[in-house]
Structures are given as structure tokens and as C-alpha cells.
GROMACS .gro file of N, CA and C in nm:
model
  480
    1MET      N    1  -0.882   3.780  -6.299
    1MET     CA    2  -0.932   3.681  -6.197
    1MET      C    3  -0.824   3.588  -6.149
    2ARG      N    4  -0.728   3.553  -6.235
    2ARG     CA    5  -0.619   3.467  -6.187
    2ARG      C    6  -0.538   3.527  -6.089
    3LYS      N    7  -0.512   3.656  -6.093
    3LYS     CA    8  -0.431   3.733  -5.993
    3LYS      C    9  -0.504   3.730  -5.858
    4LEU      N   10  -0.636   3.746  -5.865
    4LEU     CA   11  -0.715   3.748  -5.733
    4LEU      C   12  -0.705   3.615  -5.673
    5ALA      N   13  -0.724   3.501  -5.745
    5ALA     CA   14  -0.708   3.373  -5.691
    5ALA      C   15  -0.575   3.348  -5.632
    6THR      N   16  -0.470   3.392  -5.701
    6THR     CA   17  -0.339   3.379  -5.645
    6THR      C   18  -0.317   3.454  -5.518
    7ALA      N   19  -0.365   3.577  -5.520
    7ALA     CA   20  -0.358   3.661  -5.394
    7ALA      C   21  -0.428   3.610  -5.282
    8LEU      N   22  -0.554   3.550  -5.315
    8LEU     CA   23  -0.631   3.486  -5.198
    8LEU      C   24  -0.556   3.362  -5.142
    9GLY      N   25  -0.491   3.285  -5.236
    9GLY     CA   26  -0.418   3.171  -5.193
    9GLY      C   27  -0.304   3.210  -5.104
   10VAL      N   28  -0.235   3.315  -5.141
   10VAL     CA   29  -0.120   3.355  -5.056
   10VAL      C   30  -0.169   3.401  -4.920
   11VAL      N   31  -0.281   3.475  -4.918
   11VAL     CA   32  -0.332   3.519  -4.794
   11VAL      C   33  -0.383   3.400  -4.703
   12ALA      N   34  -0.445   3.302  -4.774
   12ALA     CA   35  -0.485   3.181  -4.699
   12ALA      C   36  -0.366   3.109  -4.638
   13LEU      N   37  -0.264   3.092  -4.709
   13LEU     CA   38  -0.140   3.026  -4.668
   13LEU      C   39  -0.089   3.100  -4.540
   14GLY      N   40  -0.087   3.232  -4.552
   14GLY     CA   41  -0.035   3.320  -4.440
   14GLY      C   42  -0.120   3.301  -4.322
   15LEU      N   43  -0.251   3.289  -4.335
   15LEU     CA   44  -0.347   3.270  -4.218
   15LEU      C   45  -0.312   3.128  -4.150
   16VAL      N   46  -0.278   3.032  -4.226
   16VAL     CA   47  -0.258   2.903  -4.165
   16VAL      C   48  -0.137   2.902  -4.075
   17GLY      N   49  -0.034   2.982  -4.117
   17GLY     CA   50   0.085   2.989  -4.030
   17GLY      C   51   0.074   3.093  -3.917
   18CYS      N   52  -0.039   3.151  -3.895
   18CYS     CA   53  -0.057   3.254  -3.791
   18CYS      C   54  -0.122   3.202  -3.664
   19GLY      N   55  -0.116   3.075  -3.637
   19GLY     CA   56  -0.175   3.017  -3.520
   19GLY      C   57  -0.094   3.066  -3.403
   20PRO      N   58  -0.145   3.024  -3.287
   20PRO     CA   59  -0.070   3.071  -3.162
   20PRO      C   60   0.061   2.999  -3.160
   21ARG      N   61   0.162   3.069  -3.100
   21ARG     CA   62   0.299   3.016  -3.084
   21ARG      C   63   0.289   2.920  -2.968
   22LEU      N   64   0.349   2.799  -2.986
   22LEU     CA   65   0.342   2.691  -2.885
   22LEU      C   66   0.472   2.676  -2.812
   23ILE      N   67   0.459   2.631  -2.687
   23ILE     CA   68   0.580   2.604  -2.613
   23ILE      C   69   0.642   2.480  -2.668
   24PRO      N   70   0.775   2.480  -2.702
   24PRO     CA   71   0.843   2.374  -2.774
   24PRO      C   72   0.814   2.232  -2.709
   25GLY      N   73   0.783   2.135  -2.783
   25GLY     CA   74   0.759   2.005  -2.736
   25GLY      C   75   0.623   1.980  -2.683
   26THR      N   76   0.536   2.083  -2.690
   26THR     CA   77   0.400   2.074  -2.630
   26THR      C   78   0.292   2.122  -2.734
   27ASN      N   79   0.171   2.103  -2.697
   27ASN     CA   80   0.066   2.172  -2.774
   27ASN      C   81   0.001   2.285  -2.684
   28ILE      N   82   0.083   2.343  -2.597
   28ILE     CA   83   0.035   2.447  -2.509
   28ILE      C   84   0.081   2.577  -2.560
   29GLU      N   85  -0.009   2.683  -2.559
   29GLU     CA   86   0.025   2.803  -2.619
   29GLU      C   87   0.126   2.872  -2.528
   30ALA      N   88   0.218   2.941  -2.594
   30ALA     CA   89   0.336   3.009  -2.515
   30ALA      C   90   0.288   3.143  -2.475
   31THR      N   91   0.230   3.136  -2.356
   31THR     CA   92   0.193   3.270  -2.291
   31THR      C   93   0.282   3.283  -2.163
   32GLU      N   94   0.296   3.407  -2.117
   32GLU     CA   95   0.373   3.426  -1.991
   32GLU      C   96   0.321   3.330  -1.880
   33ASP      N   97   0.194   3.326  -1.859
   33ASP     CA   98   0.144   3.248  -1.742
   33ASP      C   99   0.172   3.098  -1.773
   34ASN      N  100   0.139   3.042  -1.902
   34ASN     CA  101   0.165   2.902  -1.924
   34ASN      C  102   0.311   2.871  -1.901
   35GLU      N  103   0.399   2.946  -1.947
   35GLU     CA  104   0.545   2.922  -1.925
   35GLU      C  105   0.577   2.930  -1.779
   36ALA      N  106   0.524   3.016  -1.702
   36ALA     CA  107   0.556   3.025  -1.562
   36ALA      C  108   0.497   2.906  -1.487
   37ILE      N  109   0.383   2.856  -1.528
   37ILE     CA  110   0.324   2.746  -1.469
   37ILE      C  111   0.402   2.619  -1.505
   38LEU      N  112   0.444   2.607  -1.619
   38LEU     CA  113   0.521   2.486  -1.663
   38LEU      C  114   0.663   2.483  -1.589
   39ARG      N  115   0.714   2.603  -1.556
   39ARG     CA  116   0.831   2.610  -1.474
   39ARG      C  117   0.814   2.557  -1.328
   40VAL      N  118   0.687   2.590  -1.277
   40VAL     CA  119   0.659   2.533  -1.147
   40VAL      C  120   0.649   2.379  -1.154
   41VAL      N  121   0.582   2.330  -1.259
   41VAL     CA  122   0.574   2.177  -1.272
   41VAL      C  123   0.709   2.124  -1.287
   42ALA      N  124   0.799   2.180  -1.370
   42ALA     CA  125   0.933   2.126  -1.386
   42ALA      C  126   1.011   2.133  -1.256
   43ASP      N  127   0.999   2.245  -1.182
   43ASP     CA  128   1.062   2.257  -1.052
   43ASP      C  129   1.015   2.150  -0.953
   44TYR      N  130   0.889   2.124  -0.957
   44TYR     CA  131   0.840   2.024  -0.870
   44TYR      C  132   0.894   1.886  -0.899
   45LYS      N  133   0.909   1.848  -1.026
   45LYS     CA  134   0.968   1.725  -1.067
   45LYS      C  135   1.111   1.715  -1.018
   46THR      N  136   1.190   1.826  -1.036
   46THR     CA  137   1.326   1.822  -0.991
   46THR      C  138   1.336   1.810  -0.845
   47ALA      N  139   1.255   1.877  -0.768
   47ALA     CA  140   1.257   1.872  -0.627
   47ALA      C  141   1.213   1.735  -0.578
   48TYR      N  142   1.112   1.675  -0.643
   48TYR     CA  143   1.064   1.543  -0.605
   48TYR      C  144   1.179   1.440  -0.625
   49GLU      N  145   1.239   1.441  -0.738
   49GLU     CA  146   1.346   1.343  -0.764
   49GLU      C  147   1.473   1.358  -0.669
   50ALA      N  148   1.492   1.482  -0.623
   50ALA     CA  149   1.599   1.510  -0.527
   50ALA      C  150   1.558   1.485  -0.378
   51LYS      N  151   1.432   1.443  -0.366
   51LYS     CA  152   1.374   1.429  -0.233
   51LYS      C  153   1.387   1.549  -0.145
   52ASP      N  154   1.362   1.659  -0.206
   52ASP     CA  155   1.384   1.796  -0.155
   52ASP      C  156   1.254   1.851  -0.101
   53VAL      N  157   1.220   1.815   0.022
   53VAL     CA  158   1.093   1.856   0.087
   53VAL      C  159   1.082   2.014   0.096
   54PRO      N  160   1.188   2.079   0.144
   54PRO     CA  161   1.182   2.232   0.142
   54PRO      C  162   1.168   2.290   0.003
   55GLY      N  163   1.234   2.227  -0.100
   55GLY     CA  164   1.212   2.270  -0.233
   55GLY      C  165   1.073   2.257  -0.287
   56ILE      N  166   1.007   2.150  -0.249
   56ILE     CA  167   0.868   2.135  -0.289
   56ILE      C  168   0.788   2.230  -0.213
   57LEU      N  169   0.788   2.247  -0.090
   57LEU     CA  170   0.717   2.340  -0.012
   57LEU      C  171   0.731   2.476  -0.065
   58LYS      N  172   0.837   2.519  -0.119
   58LYS     CA  173   0.859   2.654  -0.176
   58LYS      C  174   0.759   2.681  -0.289
   59LEU      N  175   0.725   2.569  -0.357
   59LEU     CA  176   0.634   2.575  -0.471
   59LEU      C  177   0.483   2.568  -0.434
   60VAL      N  178   0.462   2.535  -0.309
   60VAL     CA  179   0.323   2.515  -0.260
   60VAL      C  180   0.268   2.629  -0.178
   61SER      N  181   0.140   2.658  -0.203
   61SER     CA  182   0.076   2.763  -0.131
   61SER      C  183   0.050   2.717   0.015
   62PRO      N  184   0.054   2.813   0.112
   62PRO     CA  185   0.022   2.780   0.247
   62PRO      C  186  -0.131   2.739   0.249
   63ASN      N  187  -0.206   2.773   0.148
   63ASN     CA  188  -0.349   2.735   0.137
   63ASN      C  189  -0.372   2.599   0.071
   64PHE      N  190  -0.261   2.522   0.054
   64PHE     CA  191  -0.276   2.395  -0.010
   64PHE      C  192  -0.374   2.301   0.065
   65TYR      N  193  -0.449   2.230  -0.011
   65TYR     CA  194  -0.542   2.134   0.044
   65TYR      C  195  -0.562   2.022  -0.054
   66GLU      N  196  -0.550   1.895  -0.014
   66GLU     CA  197  -0.564   1.790  -0.095
   66GLU      C  198  -0.670   1.696  -0.040
   67THR      N  199  -0.767   1.666  -0.140
   67THR     CA  200  -0.874   1.569  -0.101
   67THR      C  201  -0.849   1.422  -0.153
   68ASN      N  202  -0.745   1.406  -0.223
   68ASN     CA  203  -0.716   1.277  -0.281
   68ASN      C  204  -0.834   1.226  -0.382
   69GLY      N  205  -0.916   1.314  -0.420
   69GLY     CA  206  -1.020   1.287  -0.515
   69GLY      C  207  -1.131   1.198  -0.456
   70THR      N  208  -1.144   1.199  -0.326
   70THR     CA  209  -1.248   1.117  -0.273
   70THR      C  210  -1.336   1.210  -0.177
   71PRO      N  211  -1.451   1.165  -0.155
   71PRO     CA  212  -1.544   1.232  -0.067
   71PRO      C  213  -1.510   1.210   0.087
   72ASP      N  214  -1.426   1.112   0.119
   72ASP     CA  215  -1.389   1.074   0.253
   72ASP      C  216  -1.287   1.181   0.307
   73PRO      N  217  -1.327   1.265   0.411
   73PRO     CA  218  -1.232   1.359   0.460
   73PRO      C  219  -1.120   1.304   0.545
   74SER      N  220  -1.127   1.174   0.572
   74SER     CA  221  -1.016   1.115   0.650
   74SER      C  222  -0.882   1.105   0.578
   75ASP      N  223  -0.884   1.116   0.439
   75ASP     CA  224  -0.759   1.107   0.370
   75ASP      C  225  -0.717   1.249   0.316
   76ASP      N  226  -0.789   1.357   0.360
   76ASP     CA  227  -0.759   1.492   0.313
   76ASP      C  228  -0.632   1.539   0.403
   77TYR      N  229  -0.557   1.633   0.342
   77TYR     CA  230  -0.443   1.696   0.419
   77TYR      C  231  -0.414   1.834   0.363
   78ASP      N  232  -0.347   1.915   0.451
   78ASP     CA  233  -0.319   2.052   0.410
   78ASP      C  234  -0.173   2.061   0.399
   79TYR      N  235  -0.119   2.184   0.405
   79TYR     CA  236   0.023   2.215   0.379
   79TYR      C  237   0.108   2.137   0.486
   80LYS      N  238   0.071   2.147   0.605
   80LYS     CA  239   0.152   2.077   0.713
   80LYS      C  240   0.150   1.921   0.695
   81GLY      N  241   0.026   1.878   0.662
   81GLY     CA  242   0.013   1.736   0.622
   81GLY      C  243   0.094   1.687   0.508
   82LEU      N  244   0.102   1.778   0.405
   82LEU     CA  245   0.191   1.755   0.286
   82LEU      C  246   0.332   1.745   0.329
   83GLU      N  247   0.383   1.834   0.412
   83GLU     CA  248   0.522   1.832   0.458
   83GLU      C  249   0.545   1.704   0.535
   84ARG      N  250   0.457   1.660   0.620
   84ARG     CA  251   0.474   1.538   0.696
   84ARG      C  252   0.476   1.410   0.602
   85ILE      N  253   0.378   1.408   0.507
   85ILE     CA  254   0.367   1.298   0.413
   85ILE      C  255   0.494   1.286   0.325
   86LEU      N  256   0.536   1.403   0.271
   86LEU     CA  257   0.656   1.396   0.190
   86LEU      C  258   0.787   1.351   0.271
   87THR      N  259   0.804   1.408   0.383
   87THR     CA  260   0.915   1.376   0.468
   87THR      C  261   0.907   1.212   0.497
   88ASP      N  262   0.796   1.164   0.540
   88ASP     CA  263   0.791   1.011   0.566
   88ASP      C  264   0.813   0.934   0.432
   89GLU      N  265   0.755   0.985   0.320
   89GLU     CA  266   0.763   0.907   0.198
   89GLU      C  267   0.904   0.904   0.152
   90PHE      N  268   0.974   1.024   0.156
   90PHE     CA  269   1.111   1.030   0.113
   90PHE      C  270   1.212   0.955   0.197
   91LYS      N  271   1.177   0.932   0.325
   91LYS     CA  272   1.262   0.845   0.406
   91LYS      C  273   1.242   0.699   0.374
   92ALA      N  274   1.126   0.657   0.321
   92ALA     CA  275   1.109   0.526   0.294
   92ALA      C  276   1.144   0.475   0.152
   93VAL      N  277   1.185   0.579   0.062
   93VAL     CA  278   1.222   0.534  -0.072
   93VAL      C  279   1.359   0.590  -0.103
   94SER      N  280   1.418   0.522  -0.204
   94SER     CA  281   1.539   0.573  -0.272
   94SER      C  282   1.525   0.576  -0.416
   95GLN      N  283   1.604   0.654  -0.485
   95GLN     CA  284   1.599   0.666  -0.629
   95GLN      C  285   1.462   0.705  -0.683
   96PRO      N  286   1.397   0.800  -0.632
   96PRO     CA  287   1.270   0.830  -0.697
   96PRO      C  288   1.286   0.890  -0.824
   97ALA      N  289   1.199   0.857  -0.923
   97ALA     CA  290   1.203   0.912  -1.065
   97ALA      C  291   1.052   0.953  -1.090
   98LEU      N  292   1.032   1.057  -1.162
   98LEU     CA  293   0.900   1.112  -1.187
   98LEU      C  294   0.898   1.162  -1.329
   99ASP      N  295   0.818   1.105  -1.415
   99ASP     CA  296   0.794   1.155  -1.548
   99ASP      C  297   0.662   1.223  -1.550
  100LEU      N  298   0.660   1.346  -1.600
  100LEU     CA  299   0.535   1.413  -1.614
  100LEU      C  300   0.511   1.464  -1.753
  101ASP      N  301   0.389   1.433  -1.801
  101ASP     CA  302   0.353   1.474  -1.943
  101ASP      C  303   0.232   1.570  -1.928
  102VAL      N  304   0.259   1.699  -1.938
  102VAL     CA  305   0.151   1.793  -1.932
  102VAL      C  306   0.066   1.792  -2.051
  103ARG      N  307  -0.056   1.772  -2.036
  103ARG     CA  308  -0.152   1.764  -2.150
  103ARG      C  309  -0.229   1.898  -2.178
  104LYS      N  310  -0.252   1.970  -2.065
  104LYS     CA  311  -0.327   2.092  -2.087
  104LYS      C  312  -0.306   2.188  -1.965
  105VAL      N  313  -0.298   2.312  -1.996
  105VAL     CA  314  -0.293   2.422  -1.891
  105VAL      C  315  -0.416   2.519  -1.912
  106SER      N  316  -0.484   2.533  -1.812
  106SER     CA  317  -0.603   2.623  -1.822
  106SER      C  318  -0.582   2.732  -1.717
  107VAL      N  319  -0.589   2.860  -1.750
  107VAL     CA  320  -0.574   2.978  -1.664
  107VAL      C  321  -0.708   3.052  -1.662
  108ALA      N  322  -0.755   3.077  -1.539
  108ALA     CA  323  -0.880   3.159  -1.523
  108ALA      C  324  -0.833   3.296  -1.469
  109HIS      N  325  -0.844   3.400  -1.553
  109HIS     CA  326  -0.803   3.534  -1.499
  109HIS      C  327  -0.926   3.601  -1.452
  110ASN      N  328  -0.921   3.631  -1.321
  110ASN     CA  329  -1.039   3.705  -1.257
  110ASN      C  330  -0.976   3.755  -1.139
  111SER      N  331  -1.066   3.788  -1.038
  111SER     CA  332  -1.015   3.850  -0.917
  111SER      C  333  -0.919   3.762  -0.834
  112GLU      N  334  -0.928   3.634  -0.862
  112GLU     CA  335  -0.838   3.533  -0.798
  112GLU      C  336  -0.788   3.453  -0.914
  113ASP      N  337  -0.663   3.484  -0.961
  113ASP     CA  338  -0.606   3.400  -1.066
  113ASP      C  339  -0.591   3.260  -1.021
  114LYS      N  340  -0.639   3.167  -1.100
  114LYS     CA  341  -0.626   3.025  -1.072
  114LYS      C  342  -0.599   2.957  -1.203
  115ALA      N  343  -0.533   2.839  -1.185
  115ALA     CA  344  -0.493   2.760  -1.302
  115ALA      C  345  -0.506   2.605  -1.265
  116SER      N  346  -0.511   2.534  -1.376
  116SER     CA  347  -0.507   2.387  -1.351
  116SER      C  348  -0.420   2.328  -1.463
  117VAL      N  349  -0.357   2.221  -1.428
  117VAL     CA  350  -0.261   2.155  -1.519
  117VAL      C  351  -0.317   2.013  -1.525
  118ASP      N  352  -0.354   1.967  -1.642
  118ASP     CA  353  -0.390   1.825  -1.665
  118ASP      C  354  -0.262   1.755  -1.713
  119TYR      N  355  -0.229   1.647  -1.635
  119TYR     CA  356  -0.104   1.580  -1.671
  119TYR      C  357  -0.107   1.427  -1.644
  120TYR      N  358  -0.020   1.359  -1.705
  120TYR     CA  359  -0.007   1.217  -1.685
  120TYR      C  360   0.133   1.201  -1.612
  121TYR      N  361   0.133   1.119  -1.507
  121TYR     CA  362   0.254   1.098  -1.438
  121TYR      C  363   0.288   0.950  -1.435
  122ALA      N  364   0.413   0.925  -1.426
  122ALA     CA  365   0.467   0.788  -1.402
  122ALA      C  366   0.582   0.799  -1.299
  123SER      N  367   0.564   0.743  -1.183
  123SER     CA  368   0.676   0.749  -1.082
  123SER      C  369   0.732   0.605  -1.057
  124ARG      N  370   0.856   0.603  -1.033
  124ARG     CA  371   0.929   0.489  -1.002
  124ARG      C  372   1.022   0.513  -0.878
  125PHE      N  373   1.032   0.413  -0.792
  125PHE     CA  374   1.126   0.432  -0.670
  125PHE      C  375   1.147   0.297  -0.626
  126GLN      N  376   1.250   0.294  -0.539
  126GLN     CA  377   1.280   0.166  -0.479
  126GLN      C  378   1.263   0.188  -0.323
  127MET      N  379   1.203   0.091  -0.258
  127MET     CA  380   1.180   0.096  -0.117
  127MET      C  381   1.327   0.092  -0.052
  128ALA      N  382   1.352   0.193   0.044
  128ALA     CA  383   1.488   0.215   0.095
  128ALA      C  384   1.536   0.084   0.173
  129ASP      N  385   1.442   0.006   0.231
  129ASP     CA  386   1.494  -0.111   0.301
  129ASP      C  387   1.489  -0.237   0.220
  130ALA      N  388   1.470  -0.225   0.089
  130ALA     CA  389   1.454  -0.346   0.011
  130ALA      C  390   1.583  -0.411  -0.046
  131GLY      N  391   1.698  -0.340  -0.028
  131GLY     CA  392   1.826  -0.390  -0.076
  131GLY      C  393   1.834  -0.359  -0.223
  132ALA      N  394   1.946  -0.404  -0.276
  132ALA     CA  395   1.976  -0.363  -0.420
  132ALA      C  396   1.902  -0.434  -0.524
  133ASN      N  397   1.843  -0.548  -0.481
  133ASN     CA  398   1.778  -0.637  -0.585
  133ASN      C  399   1.623  -0.643  -0.592
  134GLY      N  400   1.563  -0.552  -0.517
  134GLY     CA  401   1.412  -0.562  -0.521
  134GLY      C  402   1.353  -0.438  -0.456
  135GLY      N  403   1.223  -0.443  -0.441
  135GLY     CA  404   1.148  -0.341  -0.383
  135GLY      C  405   1.110  -0.227  -0.469
  136PHE      N  406   1.127  -0.248  -0.600
  136PHE     CA  407   1.097  -0.136  -0.695
  136PHE      C  408   0.940  -0.127  -0.709
  137GLN      N  409   0.894  -0.002  -0.702
  137GLN     CA  410   0.752   0.027  -0.713
  137GLN      C  411   0.729   0.124  -0.824
  138THR      N  412   0.607   0.111  -0.889
  138THR     CA  413   0.574   0.209  -0.992
  138THR      C  414   0.436   0.254  -0.969
  139ALA      N  415   0.399   0.368  -1.017
  139ALA     CA  416   0.267   0.418  -1.014
  139ALA      C  417   0.242   0.513  -1.143
  140ALA      N  418   0.128   0.504  -1.204
  140ALA     CA  419   0.100   0.592  -1.318
  140ALA      C  420  -0.043   0.624  -1.316
  141ASP      N  421  -0.073   0.744  -1.362
  141ASP     CA  422  -0.216   0.785  -1.364
  141ASP      C  423  -0.226   0.925  -1.423
  142VAL      N  424  -0.351   0.970  -1.444
  142VAL     CA  425  -0.367   1.113  -1.495
  142VAL      C  426  -0.407   1.186  -1.369
  143ALA      N  427  -0.378   1.312  -1.369
  143ALA     CA  428  -0.405   1.389  -1.245
  143ALA      C  429  -0.427   1.533  -1.286
  144GLU      N  430  -0.475   1.615  -1.198
  144GLU     CA  431  -0.498   1.761  -1.214
  144GLU      C  432  -0.429   1.836  -1.100
  145MET      N  433  -0.324   1.911  -1.142
  145MET     CA  434  -0.265   2.001  -1.038
  145MET      C  435  -0.341   2.135  -1.047
  146LYS      N  436  -0.357   2.188  -0.920
  146LYS     CA  437  -0.428   2.323  -0.913
  146LYS      C  438  -0.326   2.422  -0.857
  147LEU      N  439  -0.339   2.541  -0.907
  147LEU     CA  440  -0.237   2.648  -0.875
  147LEU      C  441  -0.322   2.775  -0.864
  148ALA      N  442  -0.256   2.870  -0.788
  148ALA     CA  443  -0.316   3.004  -0.770
  148ALA      C  444  -0.198   3.103  -0.776
  149ARG      N  445  -0.226   3.217  -0.826
  149ARG     CA  446  -0.127   3.323  -0.825
  149ARG      C  447  -0.129   3.393  -0.693
  150GLU      N  448  -0.015   3.392  -0.621
  150GLU     CA  449   0.004   3.456  -0.493
  150GLU      C  450   0.124   3.542  -0.492
  151ASN      N  451   0.101   3.666  -0.466
  151ASN     CA  452   0.207   3.765  -0.467
  151ASN      C  453   0.287   3.763  -0.596
  152GLY      N  454   0.225   3.744  -0.706
  152GLY     CA  455   0.288   3.757  -0.837
  152GLY      C  456   0.351   3.612  -0.884
  153SER      N  457   0.340   3.515  -0.799
  153SER     CA  458   0.397   3.392  -0.835
  153SER      C  459   0.297   3.276  -0.839
  154TRP      N  460   0.307   3.177  -0.926
  154TRP     CA  461   0.215   3.061  -0.924
  154TRP      C  462   0.251   2.970  -0.815
  155LYS      N  463   0.153   2.920  -0.735
  155LYS     CA  464   0.185   2.827  -0.620
  155LYS      C  465   0.086   2.711  -0.635
  156ILE      N  466   0.127   2.591  -0.605
  156ILE     CA  467   0.045   2.472  -0.607
  156ILE      C  468  -0.043   2.472  -0.495
  157THR      N  469  -0.178   2.456  -0.521
  157THR     CA  470  -0.280   2.450  -0.413
  157THR      C  471  -0.346   2.318  -0.394
  158GLY      N  472  -0.308   2.219  -0.488
  158GLY     CA  473  -0.358   2.083  -0.481
  158GLY      C  474  -0.315   2.000  -0.598
  159GLY      N  475  -0.338   1.875  -0.589
  159GLY     CA  476  -0.319   1.787  -0.703
  159GLY      C  477  -0.181   1.727  -0.720
  160ILE      N  478  -0.097   1.724  -0.604
  160ILE     CA  479   0.028   1.654  -0.612
  160ILE      C  480   0.035   1.542  -0.514
   0.00000   0.00000   0.00000
């Protein structure tokens, strides 16, 4: 009986260690899709901080559409609108910094692969015309980035 209890204990300990492999520094399962999606998020952060509009647009689907989370269509914009908004925004700011904390990645595998990323962001920047001593702005919130697989790559379709 004692040998059986010991064997069951060893098996139970082994099962505890057999959980899903996580992406280091996250609670997100290390799957090919999750890793690819997190690379898109990291590339977005890098391009944003570099004020690289073409770099951001390479990560975005031509089908991009943003509603700003409101029912009012007057604040909605598409891919071309995003390009215009980013260009104008980056002209008006200097030293943009963006912290992204991804909380969850959800992937729906079906005829149209789609994913969402729940994240917390904190952005900081200085207004370009404010001079060296002022004009710093901050923003922080939770958001949901939407993505779709297009031609084998994950592209952002909304939520930035």
C-alpha cells in the first residue's frame, strides 16, 4: 500500500509540472500564434516610439477600422484615416514612449482567423512646441487590439 501511495504521489507531482508552457514574463501560453501576435505588439511599440508611420502601417491590415469604442460614427476611421492621424500626431509630439502590458491573447481558429489582445497601455510624450521644460502629456487605459491573419501574417485590424 505504501508503494502505491508513493507512486501516486510521484504521478501527481508530475502532472502539476505538465501545465502549458508560458511565454517568459507572461501568463500567456507559448503557441506559435501567440508568439507571432506578441511580436506584432512589440513591433507596434517600437514603431510608435520611433514615430515610424510606415512601420506601423506595415503591421496594419488594409481592412483596419477603428470606432474608438463609441457608437458615434463621426470619430471612426479606416486605414487611410489612421495614416493621417499618426502623421499629424507624430508631428505634434516629441519623445513618445509607450508601455504595453499584454494581459490576454485570444485566438479564434475558423475560416477567418481572428485574434484579440487585451492590454494595458501607458503613453508619455512631450508636445513638440512646448519647449524643454513643459508640455508633457500622459495617457493610460486598458484596450483591446484586434488582429486577423492575412496571407499567413497577423495584421492589426483595430484597437490602436
